[in-house]
Coordinates of C-alpha atoms and ligand atoms in Angstrom, one line a residue:
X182 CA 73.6 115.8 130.9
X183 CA 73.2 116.6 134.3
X184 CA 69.2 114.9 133.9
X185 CA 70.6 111.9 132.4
X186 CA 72.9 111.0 135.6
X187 CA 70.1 111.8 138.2
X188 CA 67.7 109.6 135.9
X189 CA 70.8 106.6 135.9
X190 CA 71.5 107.5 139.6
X191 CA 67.5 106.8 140.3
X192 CA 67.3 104.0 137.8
X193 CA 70.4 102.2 139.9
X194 CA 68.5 102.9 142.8
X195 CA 65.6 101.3 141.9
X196 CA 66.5 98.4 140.0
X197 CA 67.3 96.0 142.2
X198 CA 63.9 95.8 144.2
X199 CA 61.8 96.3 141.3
X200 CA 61.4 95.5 137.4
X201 CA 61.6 98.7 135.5
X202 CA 58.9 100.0 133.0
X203 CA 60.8 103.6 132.8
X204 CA 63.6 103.6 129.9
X205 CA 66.4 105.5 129.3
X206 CA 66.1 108.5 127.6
X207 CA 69.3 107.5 125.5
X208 CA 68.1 104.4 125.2
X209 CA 64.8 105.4 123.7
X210 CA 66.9 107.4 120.9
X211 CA 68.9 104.4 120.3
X212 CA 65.3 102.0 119.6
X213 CA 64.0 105.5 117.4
X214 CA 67.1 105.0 115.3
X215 CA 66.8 101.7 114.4
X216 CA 62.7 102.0 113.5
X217 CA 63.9 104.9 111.1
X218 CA 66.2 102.7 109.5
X219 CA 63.8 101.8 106.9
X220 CA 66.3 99.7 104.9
X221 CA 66.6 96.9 108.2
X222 CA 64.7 94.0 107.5
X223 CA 63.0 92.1 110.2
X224 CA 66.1 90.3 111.7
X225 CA 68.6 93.3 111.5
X226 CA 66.0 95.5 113.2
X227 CA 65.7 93.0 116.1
X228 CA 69.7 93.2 116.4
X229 CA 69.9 97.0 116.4
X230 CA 67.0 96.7 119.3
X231 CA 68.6 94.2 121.0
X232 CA 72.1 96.3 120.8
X233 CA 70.0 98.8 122.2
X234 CA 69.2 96.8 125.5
X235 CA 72.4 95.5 126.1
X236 CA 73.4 99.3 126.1
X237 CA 70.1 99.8 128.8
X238 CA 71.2 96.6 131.4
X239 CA 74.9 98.1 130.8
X240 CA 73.7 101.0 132.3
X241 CA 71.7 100.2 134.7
X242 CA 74.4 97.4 135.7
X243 CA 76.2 100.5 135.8
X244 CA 79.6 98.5 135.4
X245 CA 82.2 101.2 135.8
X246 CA 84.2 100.4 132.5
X247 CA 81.9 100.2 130.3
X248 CA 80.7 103.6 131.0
X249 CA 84.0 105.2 130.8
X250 CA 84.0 103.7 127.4
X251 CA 80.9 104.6 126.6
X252 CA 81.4 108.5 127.5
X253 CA 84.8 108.3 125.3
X254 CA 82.8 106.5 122.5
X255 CA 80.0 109.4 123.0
X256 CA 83.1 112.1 122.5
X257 CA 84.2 110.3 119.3
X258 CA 81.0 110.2 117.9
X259 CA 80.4 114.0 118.6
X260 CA 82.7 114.5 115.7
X261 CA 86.4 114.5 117.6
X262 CA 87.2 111.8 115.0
X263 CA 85.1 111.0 112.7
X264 CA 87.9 109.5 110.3
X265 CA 88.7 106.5 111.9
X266 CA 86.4 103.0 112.3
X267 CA 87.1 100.3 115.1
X268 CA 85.1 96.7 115.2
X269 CA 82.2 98.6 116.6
X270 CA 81.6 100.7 113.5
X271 CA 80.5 97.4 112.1
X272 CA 77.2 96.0 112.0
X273 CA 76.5 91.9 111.2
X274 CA 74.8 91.9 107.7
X275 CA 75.2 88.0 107.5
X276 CA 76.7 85.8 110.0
X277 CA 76.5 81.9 110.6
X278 CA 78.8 79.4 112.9
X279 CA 80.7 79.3 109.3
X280 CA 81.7 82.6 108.6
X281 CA 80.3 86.7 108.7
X282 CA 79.7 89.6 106.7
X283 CA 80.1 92.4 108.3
X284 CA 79.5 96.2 107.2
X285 CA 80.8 99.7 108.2
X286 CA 77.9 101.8 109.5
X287 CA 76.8 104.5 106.9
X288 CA 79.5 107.3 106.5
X289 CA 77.2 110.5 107.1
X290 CA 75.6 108.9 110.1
X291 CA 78.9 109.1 111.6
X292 CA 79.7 112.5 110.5
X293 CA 79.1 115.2 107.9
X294 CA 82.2 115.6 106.9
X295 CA 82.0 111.9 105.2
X296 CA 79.3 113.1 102.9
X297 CA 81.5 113.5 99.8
X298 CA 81.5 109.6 100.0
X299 CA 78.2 109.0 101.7
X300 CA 76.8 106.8 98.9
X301 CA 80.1 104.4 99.2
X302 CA 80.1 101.2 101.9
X303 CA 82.8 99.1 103.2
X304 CA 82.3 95.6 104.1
X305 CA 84.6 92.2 104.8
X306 CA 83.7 89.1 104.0
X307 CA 85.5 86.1 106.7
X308 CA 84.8 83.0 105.8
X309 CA 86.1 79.7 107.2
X310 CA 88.4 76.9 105.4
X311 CA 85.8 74.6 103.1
X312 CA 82.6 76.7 103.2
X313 CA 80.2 78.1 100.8
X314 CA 78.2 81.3 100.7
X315 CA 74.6 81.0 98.7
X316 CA 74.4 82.7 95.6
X317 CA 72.9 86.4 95.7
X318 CA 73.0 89.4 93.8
X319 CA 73.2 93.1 95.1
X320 CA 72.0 96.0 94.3
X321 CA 75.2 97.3 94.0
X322 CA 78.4 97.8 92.5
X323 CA 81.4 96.7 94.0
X324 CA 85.1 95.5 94.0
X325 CA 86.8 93.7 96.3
X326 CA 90.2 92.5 97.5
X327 CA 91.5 90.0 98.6
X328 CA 93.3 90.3 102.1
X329 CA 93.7 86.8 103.0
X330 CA 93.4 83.1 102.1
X331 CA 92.4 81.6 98.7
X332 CA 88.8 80.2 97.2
X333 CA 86.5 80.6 93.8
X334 CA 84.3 83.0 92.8
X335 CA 81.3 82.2 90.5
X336 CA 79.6 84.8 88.7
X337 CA 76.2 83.8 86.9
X338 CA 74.6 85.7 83.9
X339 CA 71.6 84.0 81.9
X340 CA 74.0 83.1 79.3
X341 CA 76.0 80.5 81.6
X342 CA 78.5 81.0 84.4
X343 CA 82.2 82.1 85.2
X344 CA 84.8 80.4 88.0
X345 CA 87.6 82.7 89.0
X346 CA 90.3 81.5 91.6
X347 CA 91.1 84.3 93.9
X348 CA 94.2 84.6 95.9
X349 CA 95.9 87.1 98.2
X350 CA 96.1 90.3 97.1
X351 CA 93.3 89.5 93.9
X352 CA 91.0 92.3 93.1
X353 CA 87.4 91.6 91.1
X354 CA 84.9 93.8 90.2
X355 CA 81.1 92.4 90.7
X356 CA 78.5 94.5 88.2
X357 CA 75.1 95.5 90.0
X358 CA 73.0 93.0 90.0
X359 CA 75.5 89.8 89.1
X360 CA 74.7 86.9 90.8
X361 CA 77.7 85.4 92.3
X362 CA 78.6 82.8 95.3
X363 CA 82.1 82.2 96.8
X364 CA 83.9 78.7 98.3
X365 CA 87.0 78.5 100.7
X366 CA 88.6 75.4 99.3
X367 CA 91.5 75.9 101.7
X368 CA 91.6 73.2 104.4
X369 CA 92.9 75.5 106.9
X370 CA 93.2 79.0 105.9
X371 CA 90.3 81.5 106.6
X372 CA 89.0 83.6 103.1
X373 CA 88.8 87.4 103.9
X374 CA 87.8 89.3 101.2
X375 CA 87.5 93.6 101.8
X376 CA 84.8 95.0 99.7
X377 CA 83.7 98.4 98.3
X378 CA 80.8 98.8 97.4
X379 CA 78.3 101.7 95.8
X380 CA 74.9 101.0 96.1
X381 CA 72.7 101.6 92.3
X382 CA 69.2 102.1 94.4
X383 CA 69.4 104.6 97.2
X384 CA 72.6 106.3 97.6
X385 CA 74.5 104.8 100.9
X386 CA 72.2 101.6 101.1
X387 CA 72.1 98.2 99.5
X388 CA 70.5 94.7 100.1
X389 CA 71.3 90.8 98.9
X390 CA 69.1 89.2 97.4
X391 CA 68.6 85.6 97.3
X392 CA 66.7 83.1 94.9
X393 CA 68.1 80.0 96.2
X394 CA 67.4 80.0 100.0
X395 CA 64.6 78.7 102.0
X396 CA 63.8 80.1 105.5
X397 CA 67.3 81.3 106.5
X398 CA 68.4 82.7 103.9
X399 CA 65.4 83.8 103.1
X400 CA 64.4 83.5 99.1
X401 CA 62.6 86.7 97.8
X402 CA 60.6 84.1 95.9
X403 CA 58.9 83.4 98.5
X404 CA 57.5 87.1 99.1
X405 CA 55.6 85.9 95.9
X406 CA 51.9 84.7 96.1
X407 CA 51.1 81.2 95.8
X408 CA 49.5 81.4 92.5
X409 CA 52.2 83.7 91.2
X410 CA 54.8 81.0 91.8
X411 CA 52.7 77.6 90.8
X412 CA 51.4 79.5 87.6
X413 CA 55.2 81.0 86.7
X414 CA 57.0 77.5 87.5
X415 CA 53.8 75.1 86.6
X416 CA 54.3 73.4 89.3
X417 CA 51.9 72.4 92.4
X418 CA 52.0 74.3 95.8
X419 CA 52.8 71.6 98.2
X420 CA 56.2 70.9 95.9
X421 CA 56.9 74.5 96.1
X422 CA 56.7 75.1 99.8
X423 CA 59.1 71.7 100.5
X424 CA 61.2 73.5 98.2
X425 CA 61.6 77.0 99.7
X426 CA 60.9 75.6 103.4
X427 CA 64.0 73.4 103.4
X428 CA 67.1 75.5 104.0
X429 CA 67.4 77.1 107.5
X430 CA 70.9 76.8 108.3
X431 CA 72.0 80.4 107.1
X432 CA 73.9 81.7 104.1
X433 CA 77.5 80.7 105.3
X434 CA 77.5 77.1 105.2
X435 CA 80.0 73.8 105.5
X436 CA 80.7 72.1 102.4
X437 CA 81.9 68.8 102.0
X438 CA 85.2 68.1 100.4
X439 CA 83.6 66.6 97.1
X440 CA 81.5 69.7 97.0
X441 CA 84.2 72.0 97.2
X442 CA 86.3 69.7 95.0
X443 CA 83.3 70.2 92.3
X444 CA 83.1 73.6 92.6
X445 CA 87.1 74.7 92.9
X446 CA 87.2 75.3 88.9
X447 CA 90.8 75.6 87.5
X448 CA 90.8 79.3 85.6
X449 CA 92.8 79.2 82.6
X450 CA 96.3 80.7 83.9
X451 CA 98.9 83.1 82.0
X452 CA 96.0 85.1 80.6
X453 CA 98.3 87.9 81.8
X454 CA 95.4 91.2 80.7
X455 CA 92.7 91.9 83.3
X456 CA 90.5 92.2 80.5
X457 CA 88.1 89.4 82.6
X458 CA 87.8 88.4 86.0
X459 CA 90.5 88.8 88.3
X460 CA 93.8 90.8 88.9
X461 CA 96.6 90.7 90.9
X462 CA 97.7 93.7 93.2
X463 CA 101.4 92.2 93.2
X464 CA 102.0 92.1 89.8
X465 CA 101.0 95.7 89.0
X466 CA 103.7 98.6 88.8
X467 CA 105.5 99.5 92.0
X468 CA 105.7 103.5 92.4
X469 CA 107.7 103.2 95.3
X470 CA 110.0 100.8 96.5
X471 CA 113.0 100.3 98.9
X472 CA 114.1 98.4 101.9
X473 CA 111.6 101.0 104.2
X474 CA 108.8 99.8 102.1
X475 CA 106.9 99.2 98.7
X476 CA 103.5 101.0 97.3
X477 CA 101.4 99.5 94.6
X478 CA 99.2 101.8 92.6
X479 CA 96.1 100.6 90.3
X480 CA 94.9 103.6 88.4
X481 CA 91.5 102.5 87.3
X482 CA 91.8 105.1 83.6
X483 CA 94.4 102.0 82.6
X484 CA 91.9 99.5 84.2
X485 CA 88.4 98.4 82.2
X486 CA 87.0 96.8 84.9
X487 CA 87.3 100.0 87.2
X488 CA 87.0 102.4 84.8
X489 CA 83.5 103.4 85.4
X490 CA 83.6 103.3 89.0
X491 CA 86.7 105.7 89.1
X492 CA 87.6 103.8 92.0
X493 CA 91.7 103.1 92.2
X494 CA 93.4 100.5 94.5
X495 CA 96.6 100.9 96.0
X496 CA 98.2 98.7 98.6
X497 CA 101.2 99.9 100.7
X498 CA 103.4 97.4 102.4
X499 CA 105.4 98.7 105.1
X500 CA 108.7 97.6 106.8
X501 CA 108.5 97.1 111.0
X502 CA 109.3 100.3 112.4
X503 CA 109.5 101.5 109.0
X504 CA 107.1 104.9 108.0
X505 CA 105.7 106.7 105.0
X506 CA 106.5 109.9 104.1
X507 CA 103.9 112.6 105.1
X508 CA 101.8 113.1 101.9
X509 CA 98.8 113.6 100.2
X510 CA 95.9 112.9 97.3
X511 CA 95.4 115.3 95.1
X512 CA 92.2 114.1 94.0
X513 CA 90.4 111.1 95.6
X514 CA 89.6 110.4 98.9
X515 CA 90.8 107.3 100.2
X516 CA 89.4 104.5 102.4
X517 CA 92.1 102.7 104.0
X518 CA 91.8 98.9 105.7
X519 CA 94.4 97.5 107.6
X520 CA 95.2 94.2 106.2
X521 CA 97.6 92.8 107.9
X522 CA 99.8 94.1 110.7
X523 CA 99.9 97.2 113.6
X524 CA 101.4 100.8 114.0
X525 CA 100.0 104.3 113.6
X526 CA 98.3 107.0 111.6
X527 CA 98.4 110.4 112.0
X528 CA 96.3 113.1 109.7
X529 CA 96.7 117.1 109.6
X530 CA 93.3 117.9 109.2
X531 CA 91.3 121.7 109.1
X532 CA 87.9 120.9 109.5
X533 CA 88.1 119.9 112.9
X534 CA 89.7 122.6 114.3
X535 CA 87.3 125.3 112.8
X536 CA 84.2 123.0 114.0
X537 CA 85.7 123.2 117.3
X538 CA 87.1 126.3 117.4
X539 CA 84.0 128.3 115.6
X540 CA 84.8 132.0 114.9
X541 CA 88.2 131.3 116.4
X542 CA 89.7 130.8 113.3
X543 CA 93.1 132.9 112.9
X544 CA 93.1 135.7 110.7
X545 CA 96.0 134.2 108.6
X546 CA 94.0 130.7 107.2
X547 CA 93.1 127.3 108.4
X548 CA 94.2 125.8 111.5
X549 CA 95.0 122.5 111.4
X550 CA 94.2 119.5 114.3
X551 CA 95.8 116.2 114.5
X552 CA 94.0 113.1 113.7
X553 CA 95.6 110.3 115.2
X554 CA 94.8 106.1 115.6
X555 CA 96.5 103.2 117.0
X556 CA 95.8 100.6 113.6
X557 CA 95.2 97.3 114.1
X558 CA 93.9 94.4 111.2
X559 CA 90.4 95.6 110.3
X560 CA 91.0 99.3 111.1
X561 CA 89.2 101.4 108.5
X562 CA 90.2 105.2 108.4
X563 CA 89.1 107.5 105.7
X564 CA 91.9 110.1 104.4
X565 CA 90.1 112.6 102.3
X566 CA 91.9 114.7 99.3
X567 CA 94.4 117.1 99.6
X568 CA 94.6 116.3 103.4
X569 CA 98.5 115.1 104.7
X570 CA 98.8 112.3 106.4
X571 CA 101.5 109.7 107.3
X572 CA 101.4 106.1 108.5
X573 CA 103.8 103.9 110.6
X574 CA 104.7 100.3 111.3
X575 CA 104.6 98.9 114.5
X576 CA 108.6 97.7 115.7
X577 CA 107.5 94.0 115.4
X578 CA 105.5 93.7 112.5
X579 CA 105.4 94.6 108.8
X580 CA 102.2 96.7 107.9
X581 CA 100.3 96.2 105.0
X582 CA 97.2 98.2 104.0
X583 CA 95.1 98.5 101.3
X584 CA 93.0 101.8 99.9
X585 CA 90.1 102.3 98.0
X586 CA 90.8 105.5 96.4
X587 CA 87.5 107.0 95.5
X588 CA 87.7 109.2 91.6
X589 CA 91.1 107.4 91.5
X590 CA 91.9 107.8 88.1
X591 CA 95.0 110.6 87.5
X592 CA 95.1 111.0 91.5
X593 CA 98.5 111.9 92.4
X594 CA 100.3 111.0 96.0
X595 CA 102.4 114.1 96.6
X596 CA 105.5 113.8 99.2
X597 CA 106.1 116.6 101.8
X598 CA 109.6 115.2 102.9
X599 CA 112.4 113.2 101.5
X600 CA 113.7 113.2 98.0
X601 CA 111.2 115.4 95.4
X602 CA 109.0 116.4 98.0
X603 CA 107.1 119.2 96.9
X604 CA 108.4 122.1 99.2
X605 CA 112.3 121.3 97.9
X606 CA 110.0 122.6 94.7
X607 CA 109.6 126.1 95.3
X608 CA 112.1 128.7 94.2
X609 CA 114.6 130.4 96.4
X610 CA 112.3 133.6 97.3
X611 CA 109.5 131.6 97.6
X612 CA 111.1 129.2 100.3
X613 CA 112.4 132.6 101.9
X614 CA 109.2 134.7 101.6
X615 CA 107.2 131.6 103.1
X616 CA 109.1 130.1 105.9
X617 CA 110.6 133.6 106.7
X618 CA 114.0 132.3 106.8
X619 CA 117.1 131.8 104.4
X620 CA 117.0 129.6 101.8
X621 CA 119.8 127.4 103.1
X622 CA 118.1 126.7 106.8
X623 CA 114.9 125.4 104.2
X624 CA 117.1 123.1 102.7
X625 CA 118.6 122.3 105.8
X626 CA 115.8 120.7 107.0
X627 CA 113.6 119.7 103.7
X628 CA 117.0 118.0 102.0
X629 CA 118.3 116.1 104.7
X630 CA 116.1 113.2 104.3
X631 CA 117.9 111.2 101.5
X632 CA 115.4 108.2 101.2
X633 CA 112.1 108.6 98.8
X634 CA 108.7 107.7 100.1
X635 CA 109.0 104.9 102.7
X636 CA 111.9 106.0 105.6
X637 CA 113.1 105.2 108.3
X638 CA 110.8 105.6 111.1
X639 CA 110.6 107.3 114.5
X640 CA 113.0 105.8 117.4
X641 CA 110.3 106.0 119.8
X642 CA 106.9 105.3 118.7
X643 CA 104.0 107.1 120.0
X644 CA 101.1 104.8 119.6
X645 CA 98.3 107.5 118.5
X646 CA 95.3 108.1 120.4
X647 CA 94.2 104.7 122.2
X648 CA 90.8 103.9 121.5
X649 CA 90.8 101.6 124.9
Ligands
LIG191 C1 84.3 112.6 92.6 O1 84.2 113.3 91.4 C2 82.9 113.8 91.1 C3 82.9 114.4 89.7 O2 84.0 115.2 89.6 C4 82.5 114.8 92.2 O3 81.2 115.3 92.0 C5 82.5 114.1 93.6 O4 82.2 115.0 94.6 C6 83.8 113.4 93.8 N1 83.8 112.6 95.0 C7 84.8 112.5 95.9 C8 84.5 111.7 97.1 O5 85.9 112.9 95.7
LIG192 C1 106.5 93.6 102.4 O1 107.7 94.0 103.1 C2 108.5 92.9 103.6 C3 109.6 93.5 104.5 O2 110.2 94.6 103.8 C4 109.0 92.1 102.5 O3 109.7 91.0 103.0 C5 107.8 91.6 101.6 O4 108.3 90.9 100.5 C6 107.0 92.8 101.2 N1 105.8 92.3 100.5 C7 105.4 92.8 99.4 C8 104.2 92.1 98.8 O5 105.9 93.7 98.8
LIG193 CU1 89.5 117.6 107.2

C-alpha cells in the first residue's frame, strides 16, 4: 500500500511536464484481468481496457472523490459485502442509442462465498418505446420478468415461430439455444425485462449468437469461409458479402410504426394454464397479504416451464414505510432485484464475521455480522439459504422486488417475528432453557407483534450502509 501512494505521489508529480510510459501497478492488474477473460470478444475486451484507463487518468488526475470512492469500492470488494450489486457491478453486453443489455459481473469474481451460485447470471434488458432487438440465440437457459413496460416476444424453432405479448409482472422461460427477438410496441413506455440466466457451456459464462446481423451485430455466419457459405447457400460471393456487410447500426434498433404494427401479434387470451409461453406474477397465489404488504410465490414443482431449472419466482410488494418481517429460505438462495421503488435491507450473516474475525470465533457458535444496503431500482443483492434477513420501504414510496429463488421448488420462507413465527414454536422449557429467561418475558416480546409477514415499519429509518 504504502508503494502504491509513493508510485501515485511520483506519477502526479511527473505528469504534467511529461507523457508517461510507466503504468500503474493496479492498473496493469486491471488490463491482466481483462486478457484472462477468455470469453470477451474483440469489442468487450477493448471496453474492459478502456475501463481500465479511465481508472489510470482518474488517478493520476488524482481527483480527490473519486479516490475516496475508489478506496471504499476497494474495501467492498475485499469481501466486506459481497452480497449486494450497485450499477457498477454491471458490464455493457449490448448497447445502442436504442436501448442496453447490461450484465452482473460473474458471482465468484466478486467473492467466494457466491460460489454455490457461480454458474447463474443476472442481466436487464431496457429497451426504448418502438424498438426491436435482432434475433439471437444463447447458450443458455434463462427466465425472465418483466419489471416494466409492455412489447412481444418471438420465439423461432425450425418448425415455425411463436408471438407472446408480455406485460408487467410476465415471466417466460427461453430454452438454450431458442432463437428469439423482442419489440417495444409502446409509444412511450420503456420495456425492462430482468433475466436469469444459466449458462449450458461453461458454468458462469454465456454468449448471443446472431445469424441475421451484418457488421454490428456481427453474424457468426460470417466467421465462415467463403466457399463454406457460396457452396451451403448456392449462391455467388459478391451477393453474400452485400448481404452480411449491410447492417452496422447495432442490435437495439428503431422500428417504424408499420414494423412494429406487423410484428405486435395478438396472443390468443383467457388460455388461463402456463402450459405455453407466458405467465403472470399477479395472478398467482398470494402467501401473504395485508395493508403492510403482499408476497407472491411461484413454486417452480407446480410450474412446467420452471420445473427443470428449479428456479422459483417470488415478487414482494411493499407498502411506504411499511417492512417485512425478519425471515428466511430454507432451501434456495435468492437473487433479489429492486424493481421499483427505495428503502433498506439488512441481512444477519456468519460468514463474514468468522472471515474477519479468523480464530476469533466464540466458543459458543457462529457470530453473526450485519449486512446492510440502501436499495434503489436496479439494486441486486443475493440472500443465501437459511440466512435472516428483512427489507424496508422507503416513507415515500412503495417497494416492489422481485427474486429468483435458485432450487426453489418446496423452499419455505420462515418468519422470526409476528404471528407463527417460528420461536413462538418452541415449547415452554425450550424458550426458558434458550433465552435464559421465563417463559412469559419470551412471549412478552415474540407475541406482541399481532400483524403476519408485512408490518409496520420502523419510525425512524436508518438508511443502511451508503454506498456514496
Ligand atoms: C441446489 O441443489 C443442488 C442439488 O441438491 C445442490 O447441489 C446445489 O448446491 C444447490 N445450489 C444452491 C445455490 O442452493
Ligand atoms: C402494492 O402495494 C400498494 C400499496 O399497498 C397497492 O396499492 C398495490 O395494489 C400493490 N400492488 C400489488 C401488485 O399488489
Ligand atoms: Cu453468510
Amino acid at each position: 500500500m504504502m508503494r502504491a501512494c509513493l508510485v501515485l505521489f511520483a506519477l502526479l508529480l511527473v505528469s504534467a511536464t511529461i507523457a508517461l510510459g510507466t503504468r500503474d501497478p493496479e492498473v496493469e492488474q486491471c488490463r491482466a484481468k481483462c486478457e484472462s477473460e477468455r470469453h470477451f470478444d474483440k469489442e468487450r475486451r477493448q471496453r474492459c481496457f478502456q475501463r481500465c484507463e479511465e481508472k489510470q487518468s482518474r488517478r493520476e488526475g488524482g481527483d480527490e472523490i473519486m479516490e475516496g470512492r475508489e478506496s471504499e469500492e476497494e474495501e467492498e470488494e475485499q469481501g466486506h459485502n459481497p452480497y449486494v450489486f450497485e450499477d457498477r457491478h454491471f458490464v455493457t453486453g449490448m448497447r445502442t442509442q436504442h436501448g442496453r443489455l447490461r450484465i452482473l459481473q460473474k458471482f465468484t469474481d466478486r467473492s467466494e462465498l457466491l460460489r454455490g451460485i457461480e454458474n447463474y447470471r443476472v442481466a436487464t434488458l431496457e429497451i426504448d418505446p418502438q424498438t426491436f432487438v435482432v434475433p439471437s440465440h444463447w447458450d443458455a437457459d434463462s427466465v425472465f420478468f418483466v419489471a416494466r413496460g409492455q412489447g412481444t416476444l418471438t420465439s423461432v424453432c425450425k418448425d415455425g415461430r411463436e408471438s407472446y405479448n408480455l406485460k408487467q409482472g410476465d415471466i417466460m422461460r427461453i430454452k438454450a439455444g431458442t432463437t428469439s427477438y423482442v419489440i417495444n410496441q409502446d409509444n412511450d413506455q420503456r420495456l425492462i425485462l430482468v433475466k436469469l440466466i444459466k449458462p449450458v457451456n461453461t458454468p458462469g459464462n454465456f454468449e448471443a449468437f446472431f445469424g441475421a446481423g451484418g457488421e454490428n451485430p456481427e453474424s457468426f455466419y460470417s466467421a465462415f469461409s467463403n466457399e463454406i457459405l457460396e457452396a451451403a447457400f448456392n449462391t455467388k460471393r459478391d451477393r453474400l458479402q452485400r448481404l452480411f456487410g449491410q447492417q452496422k447500426q447495432g442490435g437495439i434498433l428503431k422500428a417504424s410504426q408499420e414494423q412494429i404494427r406487423a410484428m405486435s401479434h395478438r396472443q390468443e387470451e383467457g388460455r388461463g394454464g402456463e402450459s405455453k409461453g407466458t405467465f403472470n406474477i399477479y395472478s398467482q397465489r398470494r402467501t401473504h397479504s395485508n395493508q403492510y404488504g403482499q408476497l407472491y410465490v411461484v413454486d417452480p414443482s407446480r410450474h412446467r416451464q420452471l420445473q427443470d431449472l428449479d428456479i422459483g419466482i417470488c415478487l414482494v410488494n411493499i407498502t411506504q414505510g411499511a417492512m417485512t418481517a425478519p425471515l428466511y429460505n430454507t432451501k434456495s438462495t435468492t437473487i433479489a432485484v429492486v424493481v421499483e421503488g427505495e428503502g433498506y435491507f439488512e441481512m444477519a450473516c456468519p460468514h463474514l464475521s468468522s472471515e474477519s474475525q479468523g480464530s476469533r470465533r466464540p466458543a459458543g457458535g457462529p457470530s453473526y455480522q450485519k449486512v446492510s444496503t440502501r436499495l434503489r431500482q436496479g439494486t441486486a443483492v443475493v440472500i443465501p439459504a437459511g440466512h435472516p434477513s428483512v427489507v424496508v420501504a422507503s416513507k415515500n414510496q412503495n417497494l416492489q422486488i422481485v427474486g429468483f429463488e435458485i432450487n426453489g421448488s418446496n423452499n419455505e420462507k420462515i418468519p422470526l417475528a409476528g404471528l407463527r413465527n417460528v420461536i413462538n414454536q418452541l415449547e415452554r422449557e425450550a424458550k426458558e432453557l434458550a433465552f435464559g429467561v421465563s417463559e412469559r418475558q419470551v412471549d412478552e416480546v415474540f407475541r406482541s407483534q399481532e400483524e403476519e409477514f408485512f408490518f409496520k415499519g420502523p419510525r425512524q429509518q436508518h438508511q443502511g450502509r451508503s454506498d456514496e
